[in-house]
XYZ file of C-alpha atoms in Angstrom:
626
model
C 149.706 -47.576 -62.214
C 147.300 -49.269 -60.017
C 145.924 -52.754 -60.120
C 142.925 -54.648 -58.811
C 143.229 -58.259 -57.591
C 140.037 -60.385 -58.015
C 141.093 -63.865 -57.030
C 139.457 -63.725 -53.622
C 136.013 -62.734 -55.089
C 135.129 -66.365 -56.189
C 134.048 -67.354 -52.671
C 131.043 -65.239 -52.005
C 127.968 -63.710 -53.678
C 128.334 -60.493 -55.410
C 124.848 -58.750 -55.470
C 122.813 -58.414 -58.550
C 124.489 -58.678 -62.031
C 122.084 -58.834 -64.876
C 123.141 -60.288 -68.181
C 121.269 -58.611 -70.937
C 120.316 -61.165 -73.628
C 120.898 -59.598 -76.959
C 117.813 -58.511 -78.840
C 119.700 -58.538 -82.166
C 118.589 -61.047 -84.707
C 122.216 -62.367 -85.056
C 122.645 -65.903 -83.786
C 125.075 -66.320 -80.875
C 126.220 -62.681 -80.530
C 127.757 -63.807 -77.277
C 128.880 -67.241 -76.175
C 125.736 -69.186 -75.434
C 124.978 -69.881 -71.883
C 122.661 -72.346 -70.257
C 122.157 -75.770 -68.574
C 122.582 -79.286 -69.935
C 121.335 -82.506 -68.329
C 124.155 -84.818 -69.175
C 126.569 -84.278 -66.167
C 123.787 -84.715 -63.568
C 121.351 -87.153 -65.362
C 123.356 -88.956 -68.134
C 120.454 -90.179 -70.215
C 117.724 -91.149 -67.750
C 116.186 -87.641 -67.427
C 112.431 -87.396 -67.042
C 109.969 -84.633 -68.003
C 109.306 -84.065 -64.295
C 112.930 -83.602 -63.392
C 113.601 -81.495 -66.375
C 110.775 -79.034 -65.918
C 111.627 -78.753 -62.196
C 115.122 -77.940 -63.215
C 114.021 -75.427 -65.795
C 111.975 -73.574 -63.222
C 115.051 -73.177 -61.016
C 117.140 -72.074 -63.966
C 114.412 -69.419 -64.814
C 114.459 -68.171 -61.261
C 117.998 -68.334 -60.262
C 120.231 -68.392 -63.320
C 118.366 -66.624 -66.140
C 119.220 -63.209 -64.621
C 122.853 -64.124 -65.286
C 122.270 -65.123 -68.879
C 121.699 -68.863 -68.599
C 118.915 -68.985 -71.042
C 119.054 -72.482 -72.610
C 117.774 -75.562 -70.944
C 119.019 -78.479 -72.888
C 117.952 -82.183 -72.740
C 121.009 -84.363 -73.535
C 121.032 -87.691 -75.239
C 118.770 -90.649 -75.580
C 115.535 -88.891 -74.650
C 114.027 -91.480 -76.950
C 115.364 -94.564 -75.183
C 113.154 -96.626 -72.823
C 114.578 -96.722 -69.313
C 114.036 -100.425 -68.822
C 116.373 -103.358 -67.790
C 118.898 -104.043 -70.503
C 118.912 -100.449 -71.860
C 122.203 -98.503 -71.722
C 123.973 -95.914 -73.925
C 124.900 -98.345 -76.751
C 122.079 -100.858 -76.379
C 119.951 -101.777 -79.397
C 116.241 -102.171 -79.670
C 115.054 -99.941 -76.833
C 114.439 -96.684 -78.768
C 111.064 -95.169 -79.669
C 110.728 -94.214 -83.401
C 107.825 -93.019 -85.506
C 106.658 -94.608 -88.813
C 109.291 -92.527 -90.726
C 112.284 -93.769 -88.565
C 112.534 -90.500 -86.574
C 113.354 -90.428 -82.935
C 110.405 -89.415 -80.641
C 110.564 -88.969 -76.806
C 110.085 -92.073 -74.561
C 106.487 -91.580 -73.559
C 107.064 -93.276 -70.148
C 109.631 -90.570 -69.256
C 108.143 -87.716 -71.264
C 104.507 -88.082 -70.635
C 103.301 -85.036 -72.489
C 104.851 -86.583 -75.788
C 102.026 -89.005 -76.172
C 99.664 -88.900 -79.160
C 102.403 -87.625 -81.467
C 103.077 -84.308 -79.615
C 106.920 -84.921 -79.297
C 108.425 -82.107 -77.233
C 105.773 -79.588 -78.106
C 104.242 -79.267 -74.648
C 107.742 -79.277 -72.847
C 108.980 -76.558 -75.140
C 105.919 -74.454 -74.470
C 106.419 -74.764 -70.706
C 110.093 -73.878 -71.043
C 109.263 -70.770 -73.136
C 106.723 -69.683 -70.642
C 109.509 -69.615 -68.063
C 111.479 -67.069 -70.350
C 113.945 -69.749 -71.335
C 114.957 -71.434 -74.655
C 114.626 -75.202 -75.139
C 117.355 -77.428 -76.586
C 117.867 -81.153 -77.442
C 120.748 -83.449 -78.187
C 120.618 -85.486 -81.363
C 123.032 -88.033 -82.950
C 124.372 -88.289 -86.545
C 122.193 -89.558 -89.325
C 119.900 -92.545 -88.972
C 119.287 -94.829 -86.006
C 120.252 -98.504 -86.265
C 116.653 -99.363 -85.088
C 115.155 -97.402 -87.993
C 117.716 -99.004 -90.408
C 116.768 -102.572 -89.164
C 113.078 -101.875 -89.499
C 113.721 -100.394 -92.873
C 111.184 -97.605 -92.389
C 109.927 -95.432 -95.196
C 111.409 -91.901 -95.686
C 109.153 -88.831 -95.203
C 108.982 -86.277 -97.834
C 107.765 -83.191 -96.014
C 106.857 -81.366 -99.221
C 104.175 -83.953 -99.920
C 103.508 -85.354 -96.493
C 103.962 -88.911 -97.708
C 106.690 -91.349 -98.573
C 109.641 -90.068 -100.520
C 109.554 -91.216 -104.175
C 112.047 -90.936 -106.795
C 112.884 -93.073 -109.918
C 109.452 -94.619 -109.770
C 109.805 -96.150 -106.213
C 109.483 -95.388 -102.539
C 112.753 -95.018 -100.565
C 113.416 -96.666 -97.271
C 116.006 -96.451 -94.375
C 118.359 -99.131 -95.847
C 118.582 -97.142 -99.074
C 120.115 -94.240 -97.270
C 121.900 -95.565 -94.160
C 125.628 -96.201 -94.396
C 125.972 -99.018 -91.995
C 129.679 -99.237 -92.220
C 129.860 -95.616 -91.090
C 128.254 -96.235 -87.778
C 129.156 -93.861 -84.963
C 132.402 -95.420 -83.563
C 131.417 -94.990 -79.981
C 127.874 -95.875 -80.320
C 127.885 -98.447 -83.078
C 124.549 -99.988 -82.161
C 122.952 -96.532 -82.144
C 123.435 -94.407 -85.193
C 125.021 -94.300 -88.667
C 125.669 -91.608 -91.316
C 123.210 -91.137 -94.170
C 124.116 -90.698 -97.794
C 123.481 -86.974 -98.299
C 124.191 -87.344 -102.055
C 120.882 -89.072 -102.315
C 117.640 -87.053 -102.454
C 116.129 -89.542 -100.059
C 119.050 -89.023 -97.615
C 118.576 -85.318 -97.692
C 114.836 -85.650 -97.443
C 115.275 -87.781 -94.206
C 117.619 -85.140 -92.523
C 115.214 -82.387 -93.581
C 112.398 -84.109 -91.906
C 114.295 -84.396 -88.664
C 115.092 -80.784 -88.248
C 111.764 -79.520 -89.605
C 110.060 -81.676 -86.902
C 112.377 -80.146 -84.234
C 111.245 -76.743 -85.402
C 107.651 -77.682 -85.171
C 108.208 -78.897 -81.508
C 109.622 -75.519 -80.623
C 113.276 -76.343 -80.311
C 115.689 -73.382 -80.006
C 119.063 -75.305 -79.697
C 120.328 -78.463 -81.279
C 123.417 -80.277 -80.051
C 124.442 -82.525 -82.922
C 126.702 -85.345 -81.736
C 129.130 -87.800 -83.429
C 129.714 -85.414 -86.375
C 132.837 -83.513 -85.331
C 136.411 -84.258 -84.078
C 137.428 -87.751 -84.861
C 133.885 -88.375 -86.040
C 133.782 -85.552 -88.667
C 131.063 -85.759 -91.136
C 131.218 -82.475 -93.160
C 128.539 -83.541 -95.643
C 125.895 -83.981 -92.797
C 126.971 -80.752 -91.016
C 126.784 -78.801 -94.262
C 123.335 -80.063 -95.145
C 121.864 -79.598 -91.719
C 123.240 -76.108 -91.618
C 121.445 -75.379 -94.921
C 118.147 -76.807 -93.543
C 118.395 -74.636 -90.342
C 118.908 -71.514 -92.428
C 115.559 -71.996 -94.138
C 113.503 -72.758 -90.991
C 110.870 -70.258 -89.863
C 112.394 -70.243 -86.413
C 115.963 -69.605 -85.269
C 117.742 -72.788 -83.999
C 121.252 -72.496 -82.454
C 123.461 -75.163 -84.004
C 125.967 -76.968 -81.724
C 128.454 -79.748 -82.668
C 129.989 -82.569 -80.592
C 132.304 -84.197 -79.729
C 135.643 -82.429 -80.204
C 138.308 -85.240 -79.759
C 141.336 -84.380 -81.792
C 139.722 -81.242 -83.020
C 142.133 -78.678 -84.616
C 141.707 -75.059 -85.883
C 142.324 -76.479 -89.470
C 139.539 -78.885 -88.932
C 137.304 -76.116 -87.693
C 138.016 -74.050 -90.682
C 135.648 -76.286 -92.711
C 132.725 -76.020 -90.362
C 132.838 -72.862 -88.046
C 130.979 -70.811 -90.583
C 128.196 -73.377 -90.652
C 127.468 -73.614 -86.918
C 127.208 -71.507 -83.721
C 129.341 -73.583 -81.414
C 131.514 -76.599 -81.640
C 133.289 -78.751 -79.187
C 137.067 -78.753 -79.297
C 137.954 -81.478 -76.757
C 136.647 -84.872 -75.570
C 134.199 -84.991 -72.799
C 135.048 -82.734 -69.801
C 134.493 -84.363 -66.403
C 135.469 -83.488 -62.888
C 139.065 -84.461 -62.833
C 142.011 -82.115 -62.759
C 143.457 -83.932 -65.863
C 140.341 -82.942 -67.885
C 140.631 -79.332 -66.840
C 144.360 -79.125 -67.553
C 143.820 -80.605 -70.989
C 141.952 -77.589 -72.147
C 144.872 -75.026 -71.898
C 146.650 -76.091 -75.174
C 143.523 -76.477 -77.301
C 141.991 -73.217 -76.113
C 145.271 -71.403 -76.863
C 145.368 -72.917 -80.350
C 141.830 -71.860 -81.333
C 142.290 -68.373 -79.879
C 145.529 -67.986 -81.872
C 143.655 -69.013 -84.964
C 141.007 -66.197 -84.420
C 138.152 -68.746 -84.088
C 136.685 -67.045 -80.987
C 133.482 -65.349 -82.061
C 134.253 -65.843 -85.776
C 131.512 -65.917 -88.341
C 128.966 -68.626 -87.855
C 125.490 -69.730 -88.862
C 123.424 -66.535 -89.218
C 125.750 -64.876 -86.682
C 128.814 -66.066 -84.799
C 130.517 -69.290 -83.749
C 132.338 -70.239 -80.634
C 134.895 -72.983 -79.760
C 133.219 -74.933 -76.952
C 135.259 -76.326 -74.006
C 132.302 -78.585 -72.929
C 129.988 -78.333 -69.963
C 130.920 -77.346 -66.433
C 130.867 -80.369 -64.233
C 130.319 -78.497 -60.931
C 128.089 -79.158 -58.090
C 125.882 -82.303 -57.781
C 126.662 -84.932 -60.617
C 126.365 -88.444 -61.840
C 128.945 -90.490 -63.612
C 129.718 -90.761 -67.437
C 127.744 -93.394 -69.286
C 125.846 -94.364 -66.118
C 122.184 -95.459 -65.661
C 121.732 -93.334 -62.582
C 120.946 -89.652 -61.836
C 122.864 -87.170 -59.642
C 124.355 -88.651 -56.443
C 127.607 -87.050 -55.665
C 129.556 -83.753 -55.492
C 132.178 -82.713 -58.087
C 135.589 -84.139 -57.393
C 137.223 -80.897 -58.347
C 138.437 -78.835 -55.357
C 137.564 -75.124 -55.086
C 140.834 -73.872 -56.623
C 140.359 -76.201 -59.552
C 136.859 -75.098 -60.128
C 137.991 -71.440 -60.037
C 140.597 -72.356 -62.675
C 138.093 -73.935 -64.843
C 135.616 -71.058 -64.720
C 138.414 -68.551 -65.302
C 139.834 -70.382 -68.324
C 136.383 -70.886 -69.789
C 135.773 -67.118 -69.295
C 139.054 -65.938 -70.761
C 138.650 -68.217 -73.776
C 135.053 -67.043 -74.195
C 133.743 -70.623 -74.257
C 130.013 -71.132 -74.121
C 129.014 -71.650 -70.495
C 126.799 -74.720 -70.095
C 126.444 -75.661 -66.448
C 126.047 -79.383 -65.911
C 125.242 -79.845 -62.170
C 121.939 -80.563 -60.638
C 120.320 -77.203 -60.160
C 117.857 -78.586 -57.673
C 120.781 -79.022 -55.198
C 122.748 -75.923 -56.195
C 124.959 -74.973 -53.325
C 125.997 -71.325 -52.582
C 129.659 -71.812 -53.416
C 128.861 -73.345 -56.865
C 126.179 -70.621 -57.460
C 128.569 -67.867 -56.620
C 131.109 -69.382 -58.917
C 128.961 -69.755 -62.051
C 127.368 -66.247 -61.490
C 130.533 -64.322 -60.676
C 130.062 -60.903 -62.316
C 133.670 -60.469 -63.455
C 133.794 -63.979 -64.955
C 130.466 -63.368 -66.867
C 131.601 -59.922 -67.931
C 134.858 -61.279 -69.333
C 133.053 -64.220 -70.982
C 130.523 -62.024 -72.741
C 132.307 -58.771 -73.692
C 136.137 -59.174 -73.539
C 138.211 -58.949 -76.689
C 141.793 -59.731 -77.689
C 141.524 -63.024 -75.740
C 144.791 -64.904 -75.899
C 147.178 -66.979 -74.053
C 150.074 -64.758 -72.640
C 153.238 -66.785 -72.670
C 155.654 -64.363 -70.942
C 155.188 -65.481 -67.380
C 157.592 -67.059 -64.987
C 156.976 -69.494 -62.056
C 159.018 -70.071 -58.938
C 158.027 -73.077 -56.846
C 157.989 -73.634 -53.190
C 158.471 -70.214 -51.548
C 156.193 -68.242 -49.265
C 155.163 -65.126 -51.039
C 152.517 -62.293 -50.880
C 150.845 -60.581 -53.715
C 153.209 -57.723 -54.686
C 153.967 -55.310 -57.318
C 157.724 -55.216 -58.149
C 159.748 -52.236 -59.013
C 162.405 -54.464 -60.480
C 162.192 -57.737 -62.513
C 162.350 -60.810 -60.589
C 162.761 -63.971 -62.692
C 164.051 -67.219 -61.459
C 164.511 -70.265 -63.541
C 162.704 -73.503 -62.630
C 164.943 -76.375 -61.971
C 166.179 -78.281 -64.907
C 164.363 -81.505 -65.678
C 165.100 -84.359 -68.031
C 163.489 -84.686 -71.415
C 162.010 -87.591 -73.316
C 160.875 -87.886 -76.844
C 157.278 -88.836 -77.685
C 155.438 -89.432 -80.875
C 151.653 -88.755 -81.050
C 149.496 -90.136 -83.823
C 146.578 -87.717 -84.378
C 144.197 -86.584 -87.123
C 143.485 -83.338 -88.824
C 141.937 -81.792 -91.891
C 143.524 -83.048 -95.168
C 143.907 -79.382 -96.145
C 146.553 -79.089 -93.557
C 150.007 -78.473 -95.101
C 151.682 -81.065 -92.989
C 149.735 -84.253 -93.712
C 151.809 -85.546 -96.555
C 154.548 -87.430 -94.681
C 153.623 -91.049 -95.254
C 155.305 -93.533 -97.532
C 155.444 -97.251 -98.077
C 158.414 -99.489 -97.185
C 158.503 -103.128 -98.336
C 159.621 -105.469 -95.654
C 159.275 -108.674 -97.811
C 157.089 -109.744 -100.690
C 154.025 -110.163 -98.423
C 154.457 -107.439 -95.927
C 154.655 -103.626 -96.186
C 154.968 -100.856 -93.645
C 153.489 -97.421 -93.969
C 155.774 -94.970 -92.116
C 155.720 -91.262 -91.167
C 159.108 -89.768 -91.847
C 158.503 -86.092 -92.074
C 159.955 -83.753 -89.301
C 161.255 -86.599 -87.199
C 164.906 -85.326 -87.101
C 167.186 -88.026 -85.739
C 164.317 -90.036 -84.230
C 163.014 -93.367 -85.573
C 160.061 -92.989 -87.820
C 156.535 -94.141 -86.603
C 155.419 -97.115 -88.790
C 152.219 -99.144 -89.130
C 151.764 -102.506 -90.883
C 149.703 -102.447 -94.026
C 147.145 -105.242 -94.696
C 144.318 -105.498 -97.200
C 141.006 -105.883 -95.367
C 139.607 -109.339 -95.099
C 136.027 -108.796 -96.250
C 133.245 -111.076 -97.425
C 132.250 -110.806 -101.063
C 129.345 -108.541 -100.419
C 131.249 -106.293 -98.145
C 134.106 -105.926 -100.567
C 131.759 -104.023 -102.947
C 131.571 -101.232 -100.387
C 135.135 -100.294 -100.364
C 137.521 -98.680 -102.879
C 140.267 -100.801 -104.313
C 142.969 -98.884 -102.500
C 141.602 -99.168 -98.982
C 143.464 -101.048 -96.374
C 143.801 -101.887 -92.727
C 146.682 -100.540 -90.518
C 148.026 -102.684 -87.779
C 150.148 -102.006 -84.762
C 152.032 -105.236 -85.321
C 152.422 -107.765 -88.145
C 149.653 -109.843 -86.805
C 146.027 -109.568 -87.947
C 144.565 -108.716 -84.559
C 144.361 -104.982 -83.808
C 143.716 -102.333 -86.460
C 143.998 -98.523 -86.222
C 140.689 -96.736 -85.573
C 139.877 -93.254 -86.966
C 137.672 -92.769 -83.879
C 137.912 -94.651 -80.486
C 135.305 -97.166 -79.695
C 134.415 -95.453 -76.510
C 133.973 -91.667 -75.735
C 137.105 -90.169 -74.542
C 137.330 -87.563 -71.869
C 139.604 -84.475 -72.422
C 142.544 -85.757 -70.522
C 142.714 -88.939 -72.633
C 145.004 -87.499 -75.172
C 144.748 -89.435 -78.327
C 147.877 -91.289 -79.687
C 146.112 -93.645 -81.955
C 143.382 -96.108 -80.927
C 143.672 -99.811 -81.854
C 140.872 -102.372 -81.561
C 140.208 -105.807 -82.982
C 140.064 -105.601 -86.773
C 136.604 -105.253 -88.147
C 135.078 -104.511 -91.578
C 133.842 -101.012 -91.097
C 134.808 -97.601 -92.372
C 136.350 -96.558 -88.940
C 139.290 -98.957 -89.695
C 139.615 -98.258 -93.493
C 142.425 -96.121 -94.716
C 143.748 -95.039 -98.189
C 147.240 -93.957 -98.914
C 147.271 -91.213 -101.624
C 150.062 -90.557 -104.014
C 150.796 -87.293 -102.287
C 151.745 -88.986 -98.990
C 148.541 -88.324 -97.145
C 146.751 -91.135 -95.233
C 142.973 -90.536 -95.300
C 140.288 -92.135 -93.174
C 137.186 -93.605 -94.831
C 135.169 -92.930 -91.780
C 135.824 -89.151 -91.187
C 137.713 -87.957 -94.262
C 140.387 -86.806 -91.970
C 144.216 -87.427 -92.460
C 146.494 -89.061 -90.034
C 149.538 -87.108 -88.910
C 152.373 -87.573 -86.359
C 153.593 -85.054 -83.851
C 157.034 -85.294 -82.333
C 157.395 -83.803 -78.942
C 160.243 -83.449 -76.523
C 158.434 -83.651 -73.183
C 159.736 -82.647 -69.882
C 159.940 -85.603 -67.570
C 158.522 -84.921 -64.046
C 156.964 -81.592 -64.976
C 153.450 -82.274 -66.172
C 152.223 -79.007 -64.712
C 153.687 -75.581 -65.308
C 152.257 -72.077 -65.288
C 149.929 -70.395 -67.752
C 148.437 -67.049 -68.315
C 145.715 -65.423 -70.336
C 145.004 -61.840 -71.143
C 142.092 -60.006 -72.594
C 140.803 -56.394 -72.827
C 137.352 -55.219 -71.455
C 134.772 -53.080 -73.069
C 135.718 -50.082 -70.770
C 139.437 -50.291 -71.603
C 140.479 -52.485 -68.660
C 142.874 -55.375 -69.082
C 142.331 -58.786 -67.566
C 145.331 -60.908 -66.556
C 144.659 -64.398 -65.400
C 147.532 -66.494 -63.816
C 147.138 -70.246 -63.613
C 149.221 -72.721 -61.599
C 149.089 -76.209 -63.141
C 151.867 -77.555 -60.829
C 151.235 -79.861 -57.808
C 152.730 -77.303 -55.391
C 152.204 -73.642 -54.778
C 153.956 -71.541 -57.263
C 154.834 -67.746 -57.404
C 153.832 -66.567 -60.925
C 155.038 -63.304 -62.285
C 154.505 -61.151 -65.265
C 156.209 -57.909 -66.350
C 154.429 -54.849 -67.567
C 156.675 -54.408 -70.436
C 155.704 -57.895 -71.769
C 152.075 -57.143 -71.277
C 152.672 -53.998 -73.433
C 154.225 -56.070 -76.176
C 151.086 -58.427 -76.201
C 148.768 -55.392 -76.297
C 150.649 -52.912 -78.385
C 147.722 -50.464 -78.560
C 147.837 -50.025 -74.783
C 149.974 -47.600 -72.793
C 150.146 -49.473 -69.505
C 152.286 -46.779 -67.855
C 149.528 -44.320 -68.174
C 148.837 -42.277 -65.055
C 145.103 -42.570 -65.514
C 145.204 -46.255 -64.524
C 143.481 -46.808 -61.173
C 142.301 -49.627 -58.916
C 143.797 -51.264 -55.768
C 147.575 -51.565 -55.220
C 150.568 -49.720 -56.754
C 152.419 -51.388 -59.609
C 155.380 -50.258 -61.511
C 157.229 -53.030 -63.492
C 155.580 -56.302 -62.728
C 152.781 -58.181 -61.081
C 153.414 -61.259 -58.983
C 151.388 -63.678 -56.759
C 151.799 -67.042 -55.041
C 149.066 -69.168 -56.554
C 147.527 -72.210 -54.928
C 147.953 -75.789 -56.358
C 145.871 -75.940 -59.537
C 144.582 -72.444 -58.746
C 144.431 -69.119 -60.400
C 144.613 -65.426 -59.712
C 142.669 -62.872 -61.678
C 143.771 -59.219 -62.026
C 142.152 -56.180 -63.671
C 144.339 -53.267 -64.837
C 141.948 -50.244 -65.128
C 143.471 -48.328 -67.917
C 140.557 -46.495 -69.617
């Protein structure tokens, strides 16, 4: 057998490699690929900067399949003193409470044109145009109590003999947890609520939008009702619009089961920024979604893809800032190669986030690497391959061993950790909560399932302290959950700020407030359900290795010509020799005869492959076995 090593190919250009955009009517036949403005411009992007970027994407990246140019959030916010991501009163809305582009930043949007002119120019470049939108209704429209548009009549929505307004449909207590001054859910059970959402997406279609990134509706912020209705609207439009969900904090395959068939891509982590911790945080979640067969599963009018988030490479800004690109990515080259390789092996959408106007050759060669793009588009049987070993701290060449060489890593101590998280209430392991009375005035709600000999995780129960008008909003059984027996900090269903991928959620507590994000209901079956997202709280008990936050990982996949891709990842903080045996690869891919004499490439191999991998680096092999 012969093997080809590809790890060195990331550093240079590779000649022409054209990605053919599918002409099939199916949505998202391959993982979507494009550019998103957030990592480089945050929210202050202008029409001039965007169109300049789109022109470069068309010339340099479109030949490699990067076909979407996406304007991220707050394109409707005035860039003036006092405005920031969660400010109130700086947004531009029309008479129906719908967001429209800030005319000072998007000059062609004046006179009610919206994004029509921008979309036309993007389309003339051979690209597709995308925008970011938030959940439901803006706080600004709610406060203004705007009328609701009925697109079937062109006038105000009327039902039961009256006109309906924003305050009739907005659910103020279900404001987006991390943008509470910005947006809130709408009541999709009301005809007026559905009419408002329909008017939004029909307007986007009229503008010429091809891609919508719908934020604050998934993960901790799950809103199945809104996702479901928006998906129904998109199916009926006269133009195809790719449907993407965000964010993905605490997302699980069980949660995705309810929505993956309604969308085309959906985030499965918090925001990914240019830190090693963020990159490393994607290994477990990508493994879980691959194991659940979610990669390329049935989606809205086509397929759907778990989304590992944008690629923060090249020239960037900072999260939540009021400034444009000004610095290079903090990831070193090995870490960038690891990120690109994992995104490819997991077949995540590839949305480049750097400033394309300052696209350096190393970054360019990385995001246009032909093997990476081939794997991302066409590979199958993508999965984490657990049968690898790592040996630290030795000098080693890439070799092909005729005998197995497995050395155990040094023993490390272990500690026990409990993590409070959230998942779909359809999950079989959410019914582990019960009440314990401490005295006549104080109860605890404790998780006791699957804890073994460890102490249960307990929260203090308290009825919410609400004013008389607020009390009418909530069900009788709803309650606050506190970290201690004082009335100060209550459990949030979603954190009050956007989390990055590395910020693993172990419960979020903030000062107690009277909104749905802190309201919980304990059901008789032992499930603890959030009034904000409809998700259930659960506790994971983990024995963690102390002093070993890294480790080695591997992914495998098969190519469309019969080749086998093997990626080795070193998450350790020192060089590590990573090895895999051919017999174990055969077990993972039972339909392949890896001892076949027809295999060819570079380097002989008999029983195993092995390589010393750089700190936070990776090695990518191709076994050519047609």
